[in-house]
CSV table of C-alpha atoms in Angstrom, one decimal:
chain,number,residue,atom,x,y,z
A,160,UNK,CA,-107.3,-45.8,-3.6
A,161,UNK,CA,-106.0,-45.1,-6.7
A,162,UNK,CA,-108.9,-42.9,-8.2
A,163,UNK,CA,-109.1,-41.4,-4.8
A,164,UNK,CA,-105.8,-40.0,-4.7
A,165,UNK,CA,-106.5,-38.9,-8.8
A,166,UNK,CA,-109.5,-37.1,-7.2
A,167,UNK,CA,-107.4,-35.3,-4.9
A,168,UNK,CA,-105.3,-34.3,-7.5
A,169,UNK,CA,-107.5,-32.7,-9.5
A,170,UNK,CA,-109.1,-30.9,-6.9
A,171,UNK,CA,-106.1,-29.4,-5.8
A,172,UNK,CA,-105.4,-28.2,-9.6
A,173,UNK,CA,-108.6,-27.0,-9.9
A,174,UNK,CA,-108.0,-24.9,-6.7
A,175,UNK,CA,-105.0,-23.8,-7.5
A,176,UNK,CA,-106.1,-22.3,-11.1
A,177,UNK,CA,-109.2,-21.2,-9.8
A,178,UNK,CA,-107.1,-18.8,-7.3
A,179,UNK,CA,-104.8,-17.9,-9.9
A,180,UNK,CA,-107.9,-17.3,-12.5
A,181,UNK,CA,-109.3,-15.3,-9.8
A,182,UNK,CA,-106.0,-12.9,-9.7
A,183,UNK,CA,-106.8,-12.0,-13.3
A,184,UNK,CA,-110.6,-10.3,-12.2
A,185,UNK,CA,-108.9,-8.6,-9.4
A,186,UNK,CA,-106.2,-6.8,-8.2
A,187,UNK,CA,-105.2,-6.8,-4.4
A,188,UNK,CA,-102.2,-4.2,-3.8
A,189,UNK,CA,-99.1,-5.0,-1.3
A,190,UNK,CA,-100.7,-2.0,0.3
A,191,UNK,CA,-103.8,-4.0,1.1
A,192,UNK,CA,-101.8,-7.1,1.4
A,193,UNK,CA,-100.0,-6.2,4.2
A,194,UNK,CA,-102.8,-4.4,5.9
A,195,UNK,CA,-104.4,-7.9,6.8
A,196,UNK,CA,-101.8,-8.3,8.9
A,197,UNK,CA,-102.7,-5.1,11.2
A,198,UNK,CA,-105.1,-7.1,13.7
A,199,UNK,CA,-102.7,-9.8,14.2
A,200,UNK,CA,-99.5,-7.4,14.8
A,201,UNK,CA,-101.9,-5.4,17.2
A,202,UNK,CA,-102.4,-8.2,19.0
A,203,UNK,CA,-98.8,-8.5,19.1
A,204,UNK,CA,-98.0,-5.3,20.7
A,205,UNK,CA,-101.0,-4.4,22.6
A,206,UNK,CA,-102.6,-7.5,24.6
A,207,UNK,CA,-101.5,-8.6,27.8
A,208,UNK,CA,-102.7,-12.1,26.3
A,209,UNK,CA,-99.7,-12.6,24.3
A,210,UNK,CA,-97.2,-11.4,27.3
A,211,UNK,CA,-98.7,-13.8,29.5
A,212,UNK,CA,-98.4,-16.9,26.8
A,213,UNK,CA,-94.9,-16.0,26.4
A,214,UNK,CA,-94.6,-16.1,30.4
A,215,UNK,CA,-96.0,-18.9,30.5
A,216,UNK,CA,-94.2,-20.6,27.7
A,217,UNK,CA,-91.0,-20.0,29.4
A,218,UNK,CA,-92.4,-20.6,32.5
A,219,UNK,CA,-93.0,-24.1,31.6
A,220,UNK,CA,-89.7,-24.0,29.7
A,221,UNK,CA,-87.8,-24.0,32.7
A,222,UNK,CA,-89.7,-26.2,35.0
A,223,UNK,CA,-89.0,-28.5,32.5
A,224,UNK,CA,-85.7,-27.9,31.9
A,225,UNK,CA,-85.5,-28.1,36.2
A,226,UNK,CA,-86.6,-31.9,36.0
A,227,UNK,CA,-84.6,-32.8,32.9
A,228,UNK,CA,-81.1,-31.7,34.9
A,229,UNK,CA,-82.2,-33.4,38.1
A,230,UNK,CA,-83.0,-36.5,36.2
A,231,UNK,CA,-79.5,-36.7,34.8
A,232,UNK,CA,-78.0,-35.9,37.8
A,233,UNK,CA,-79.4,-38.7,39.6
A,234,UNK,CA,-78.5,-40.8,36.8
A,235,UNK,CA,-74.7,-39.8,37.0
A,236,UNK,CA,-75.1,-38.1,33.4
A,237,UNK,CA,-72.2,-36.2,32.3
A,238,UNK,CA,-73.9,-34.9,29.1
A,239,UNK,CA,-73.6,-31.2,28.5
A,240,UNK,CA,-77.2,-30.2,28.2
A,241,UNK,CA,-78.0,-27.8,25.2
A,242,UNK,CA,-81.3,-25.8,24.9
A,243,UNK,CA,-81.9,-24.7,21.7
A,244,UNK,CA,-83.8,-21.4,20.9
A,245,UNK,CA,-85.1,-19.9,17.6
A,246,UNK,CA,-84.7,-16.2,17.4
A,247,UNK,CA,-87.1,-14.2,15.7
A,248,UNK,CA,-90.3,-13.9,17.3
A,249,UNK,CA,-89.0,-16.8,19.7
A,250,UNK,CA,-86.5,-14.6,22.0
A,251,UNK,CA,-86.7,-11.5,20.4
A,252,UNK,CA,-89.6,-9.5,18.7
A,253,UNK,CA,-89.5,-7.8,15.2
A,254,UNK,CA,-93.5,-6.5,15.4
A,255,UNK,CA,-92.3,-3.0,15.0
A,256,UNK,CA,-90.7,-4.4,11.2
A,257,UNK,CA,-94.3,-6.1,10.4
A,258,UNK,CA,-96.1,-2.6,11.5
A,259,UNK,CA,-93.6,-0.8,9.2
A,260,UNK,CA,-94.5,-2.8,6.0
A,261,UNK,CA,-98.7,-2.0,7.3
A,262,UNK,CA,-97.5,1.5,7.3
A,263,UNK,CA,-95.9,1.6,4.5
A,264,UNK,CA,-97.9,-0.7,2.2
A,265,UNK,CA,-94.8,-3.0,1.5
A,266,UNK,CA,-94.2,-6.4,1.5
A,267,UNK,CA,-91.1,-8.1,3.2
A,268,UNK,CA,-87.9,-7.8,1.6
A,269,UNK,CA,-84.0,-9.0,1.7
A,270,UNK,CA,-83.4,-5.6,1.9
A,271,UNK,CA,-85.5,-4.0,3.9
A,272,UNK,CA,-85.3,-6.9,6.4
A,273,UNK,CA,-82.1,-6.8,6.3
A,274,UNK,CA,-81.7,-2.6,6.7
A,275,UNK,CA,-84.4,-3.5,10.3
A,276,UNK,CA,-81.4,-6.1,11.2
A,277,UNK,CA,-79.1,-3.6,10.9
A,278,UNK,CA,-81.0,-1.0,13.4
A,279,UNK,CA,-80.3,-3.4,16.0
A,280,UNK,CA,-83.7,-2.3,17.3
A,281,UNK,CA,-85.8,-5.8,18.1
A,282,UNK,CA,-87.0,-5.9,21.4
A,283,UNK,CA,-86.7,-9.2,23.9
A,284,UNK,CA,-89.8,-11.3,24.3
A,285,UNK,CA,-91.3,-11.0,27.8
A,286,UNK,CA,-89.3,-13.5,29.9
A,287,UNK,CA,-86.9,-14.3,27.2
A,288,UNK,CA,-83.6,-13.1,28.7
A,289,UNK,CA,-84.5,-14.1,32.3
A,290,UNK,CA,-84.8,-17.7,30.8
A,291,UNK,CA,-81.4,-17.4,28.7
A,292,UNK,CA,-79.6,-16.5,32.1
A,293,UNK,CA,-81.9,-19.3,34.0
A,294,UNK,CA,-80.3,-21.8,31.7
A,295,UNK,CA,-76.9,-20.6,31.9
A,296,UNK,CA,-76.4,-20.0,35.2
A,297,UNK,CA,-78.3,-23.9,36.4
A,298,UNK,CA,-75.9,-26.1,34.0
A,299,UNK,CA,-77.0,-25.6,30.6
A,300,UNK,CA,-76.4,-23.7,27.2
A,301,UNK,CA,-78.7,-21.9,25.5
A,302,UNK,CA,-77.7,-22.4,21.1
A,303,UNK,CA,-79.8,-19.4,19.6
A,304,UNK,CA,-80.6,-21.1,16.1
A,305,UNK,CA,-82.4,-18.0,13.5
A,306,UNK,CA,-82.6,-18.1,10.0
A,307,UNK,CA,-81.4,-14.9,9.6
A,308,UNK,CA,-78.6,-14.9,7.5
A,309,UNK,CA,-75.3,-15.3,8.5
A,310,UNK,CA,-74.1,-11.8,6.6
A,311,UNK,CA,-76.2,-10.5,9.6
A,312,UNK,CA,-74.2,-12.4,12.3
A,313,UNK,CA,-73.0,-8.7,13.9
A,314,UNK,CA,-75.9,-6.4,14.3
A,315,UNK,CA,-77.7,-9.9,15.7
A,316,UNK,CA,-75.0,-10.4,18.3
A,317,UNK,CA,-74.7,-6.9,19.2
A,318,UNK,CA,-79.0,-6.6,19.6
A,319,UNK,CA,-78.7,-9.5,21.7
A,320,UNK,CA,-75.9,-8.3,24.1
A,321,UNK,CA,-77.7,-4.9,24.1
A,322,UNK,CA,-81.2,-7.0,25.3
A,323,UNK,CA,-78.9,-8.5,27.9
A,324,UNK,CA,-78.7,-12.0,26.6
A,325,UNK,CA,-76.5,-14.7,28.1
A,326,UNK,CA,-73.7,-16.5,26.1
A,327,UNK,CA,-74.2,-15.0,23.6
A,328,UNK,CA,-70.9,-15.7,21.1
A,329,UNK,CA,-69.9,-16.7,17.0
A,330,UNK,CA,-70.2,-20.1,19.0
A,331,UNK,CA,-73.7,-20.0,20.5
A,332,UNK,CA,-74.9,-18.3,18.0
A,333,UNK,CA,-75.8,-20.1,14.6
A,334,UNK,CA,-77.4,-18.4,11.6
A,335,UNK,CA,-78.3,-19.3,8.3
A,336,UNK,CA,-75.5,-20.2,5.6
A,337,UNK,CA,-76.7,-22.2,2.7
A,338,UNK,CA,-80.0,-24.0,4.0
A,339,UNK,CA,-83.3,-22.7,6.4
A,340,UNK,CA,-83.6,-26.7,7.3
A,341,UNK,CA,-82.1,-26.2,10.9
A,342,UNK,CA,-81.1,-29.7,11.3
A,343,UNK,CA,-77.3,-29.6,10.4
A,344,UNK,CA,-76.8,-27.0,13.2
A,345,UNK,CA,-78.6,-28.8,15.8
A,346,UNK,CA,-76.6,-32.4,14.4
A,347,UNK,CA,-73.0,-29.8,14.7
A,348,UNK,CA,-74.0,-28.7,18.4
A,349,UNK,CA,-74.4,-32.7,18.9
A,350,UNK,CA,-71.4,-33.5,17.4
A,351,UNK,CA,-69.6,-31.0,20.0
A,352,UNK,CA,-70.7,-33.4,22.6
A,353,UNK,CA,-73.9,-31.5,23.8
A,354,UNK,CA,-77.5,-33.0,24.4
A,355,UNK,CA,-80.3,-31.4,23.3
A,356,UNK,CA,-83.0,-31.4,25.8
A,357,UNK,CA,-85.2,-28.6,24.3
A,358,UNK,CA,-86.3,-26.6,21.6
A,359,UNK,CA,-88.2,-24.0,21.2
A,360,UNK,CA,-89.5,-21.8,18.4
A,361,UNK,CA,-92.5,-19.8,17.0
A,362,UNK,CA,-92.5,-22.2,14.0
A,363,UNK,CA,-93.2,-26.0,14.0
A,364,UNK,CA,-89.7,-26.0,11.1
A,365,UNK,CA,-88.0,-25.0,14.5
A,366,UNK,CA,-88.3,-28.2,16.5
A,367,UNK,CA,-88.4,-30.5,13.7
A,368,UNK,CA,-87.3,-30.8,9.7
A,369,UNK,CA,-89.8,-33.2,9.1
A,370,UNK,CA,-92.4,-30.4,8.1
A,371,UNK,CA,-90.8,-28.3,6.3
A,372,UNK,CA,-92.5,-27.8,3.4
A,373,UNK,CA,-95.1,-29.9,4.0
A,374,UNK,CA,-99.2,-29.1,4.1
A,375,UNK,CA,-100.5,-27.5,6.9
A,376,UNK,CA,-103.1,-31.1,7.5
A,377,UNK,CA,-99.4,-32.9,7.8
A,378,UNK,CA,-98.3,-29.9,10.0
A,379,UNK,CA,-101.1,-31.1,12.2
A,380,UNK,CA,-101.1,-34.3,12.3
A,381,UNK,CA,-97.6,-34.3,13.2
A,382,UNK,CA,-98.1,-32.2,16.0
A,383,UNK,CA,-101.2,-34.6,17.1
A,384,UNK,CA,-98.8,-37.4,16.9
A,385,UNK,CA,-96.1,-36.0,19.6
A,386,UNK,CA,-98.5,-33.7,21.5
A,387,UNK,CA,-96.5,-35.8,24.7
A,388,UNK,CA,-93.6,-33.8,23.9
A,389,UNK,CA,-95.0,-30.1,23.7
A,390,UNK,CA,-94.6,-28.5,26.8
A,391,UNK,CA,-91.6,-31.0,27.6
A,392,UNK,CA,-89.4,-31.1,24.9
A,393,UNK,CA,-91.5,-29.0,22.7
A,394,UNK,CA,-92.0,-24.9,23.5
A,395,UNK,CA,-93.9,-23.0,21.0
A,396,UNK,CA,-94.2,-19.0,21.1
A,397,UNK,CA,-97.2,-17.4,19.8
A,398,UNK,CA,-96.7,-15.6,16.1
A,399,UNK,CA,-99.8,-14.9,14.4
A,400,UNK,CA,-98.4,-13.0,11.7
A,401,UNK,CA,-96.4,-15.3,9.5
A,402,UNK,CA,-94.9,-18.6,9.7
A,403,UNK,CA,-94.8,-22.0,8.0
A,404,UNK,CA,-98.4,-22.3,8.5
A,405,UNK,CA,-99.0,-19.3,6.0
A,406,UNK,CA,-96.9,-21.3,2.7
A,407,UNK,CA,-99.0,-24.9,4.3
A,408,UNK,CA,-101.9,-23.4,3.4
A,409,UNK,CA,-101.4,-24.4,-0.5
A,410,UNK,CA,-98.5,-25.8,-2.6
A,411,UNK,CA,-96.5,-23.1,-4.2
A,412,UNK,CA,-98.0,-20.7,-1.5
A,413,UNK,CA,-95.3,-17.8,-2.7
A,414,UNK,CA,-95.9,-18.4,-6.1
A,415,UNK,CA,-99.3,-16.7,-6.0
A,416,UNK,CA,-99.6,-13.3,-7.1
A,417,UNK,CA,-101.6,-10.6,-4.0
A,418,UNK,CA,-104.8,-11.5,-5.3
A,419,UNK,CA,-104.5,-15.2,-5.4
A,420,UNK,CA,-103.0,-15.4,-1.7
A,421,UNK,CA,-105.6,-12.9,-0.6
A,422,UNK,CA,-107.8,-15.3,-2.1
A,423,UNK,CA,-106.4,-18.3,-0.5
A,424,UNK,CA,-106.8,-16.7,2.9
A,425,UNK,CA,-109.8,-16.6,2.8
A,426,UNK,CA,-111.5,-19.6,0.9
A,427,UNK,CA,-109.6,-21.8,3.5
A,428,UNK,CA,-111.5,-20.6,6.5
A,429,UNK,CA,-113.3,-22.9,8.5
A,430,UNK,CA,-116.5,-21.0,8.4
A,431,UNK,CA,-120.0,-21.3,10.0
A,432,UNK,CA,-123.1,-21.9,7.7
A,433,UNK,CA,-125.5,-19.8,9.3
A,434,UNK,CA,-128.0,-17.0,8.0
């Protein structure tokens, strides 16, 4: 076992210097970076296919959430009954800030990102505010957990008020201070007396710390291991253009230069053998 896991070591440093010693024959802009982004962020905007999984991800959302209350009413439950939702790319949609950086030939930035924040111009997923208000008005409360930072806390509250959000308050709303692991918020909203009866998010780090960080093969696995909960407990959004999934792909993910991640994206693809 031993020599096995040395194997797997080695193989992985290998890899890793391989990408890197790859960087030095090439060189891949942010320009052309950022453009291999373009089909996903079409996708994004233009197919009815990703409307109709966000439909149907809040769709399921709320039948859910439906048999959840009536189970606690008939067992005389008293718990306040939380829903916790991620923002970005979960309720609301920031496409029009990944198509910017294609345009422009930029990567993402504090600042920039933060200069789109400030435009208060994201857009509501389909179905997203008809679910916030579902939730408020049958018993619950809808916590909107983001990682956006918590210098940001105004233009966020104001684009969500303008998108016609329910509850939406400096209580409900809980952004990023000094860590992206989401798990103190959730354990503060549980400490205010509320159960958490669902989560969702675009991002597997949304609906549980136990990944963050962690190789995309754990990422899966862990999923594998409480597929009973997705769709009940569990609501995932479709985001093809960036995630947790893009740093699981290798360790130190960020730390590689264009080339190497441009690299990386590629070499890991599952690819047919064919002539």
């Amino acid at each position: 076992m031993k020599t096995k896991t040395l194997a797997v070591l080695a193989t992985a440093i290998i890899a890793a210097t391989s990408w890197q010693a790859s960087a030095k024959e090439q060189t891949v802009t942010n320009a052309q970076l950022a453009d291999q982004a373009t089909l996903a962020v079409d996708w994004t905007q233009q197919s009815g296919e990703y409307r109709a999984l966000a439909y149907q991800a809040f769709n399921v959302a709320r039948m859910s959430f439906d048999k959840i209350r009536q189970e606690a009413k008939e067992n005389g439950s008293k718990e306040k009954l939380a829903v916790v939702v991620d923002l970005d790319e979960t309720m609301i949609n920031n496409s029009a800030y990944a198509a910017w950086q294609i345009k422009h030939g930029t990567s993402f930035s504090p600042k920039t990102w933060s200069e789109w924040v400030h435009s208060e111009e994201s857009r509501a997923i389909p179905g997203a505010v008809a679910f916030s208000k579902y939730i408020d008005s049958h018993g619950g409360t809808v916590f909107y957990v983001s990682n956006r930072s918590e210098k940001n806390l105004k233009p966020t509250m104001a684009n969500l008020k303008k998108l016609g959000f329910a509850n939406v308050t400096d209580k409900t709303v809980l952004l990023k201070t000094t860590t992206s692991d989401k798990k103190p918020r959730r354990e503060k909203i549980m400490g205010e007396g509320y159960k958490i009866v669902m989560l969702l998010g675009d991002n597997l780090n949304d609906l549980d710390s136990k990944v963050i960080g962690k190789s995309n093969k754990i990422r899966r696995e862990h999923v594998d291991a409480e597929k009973a909960l997705y769709g009940v407990k569990y609501i995932v959004l479709p985001n093809p253009t960036y995630g947790g999934w893009e740093a699981g792909m290798a360790k130190d993910y960020y730390q590689l230069n264009n080339a190497g991640k441009s690299k990386l994206r590629h070499d890991v693809l599952y690819s047919w053998n064919g002539k």
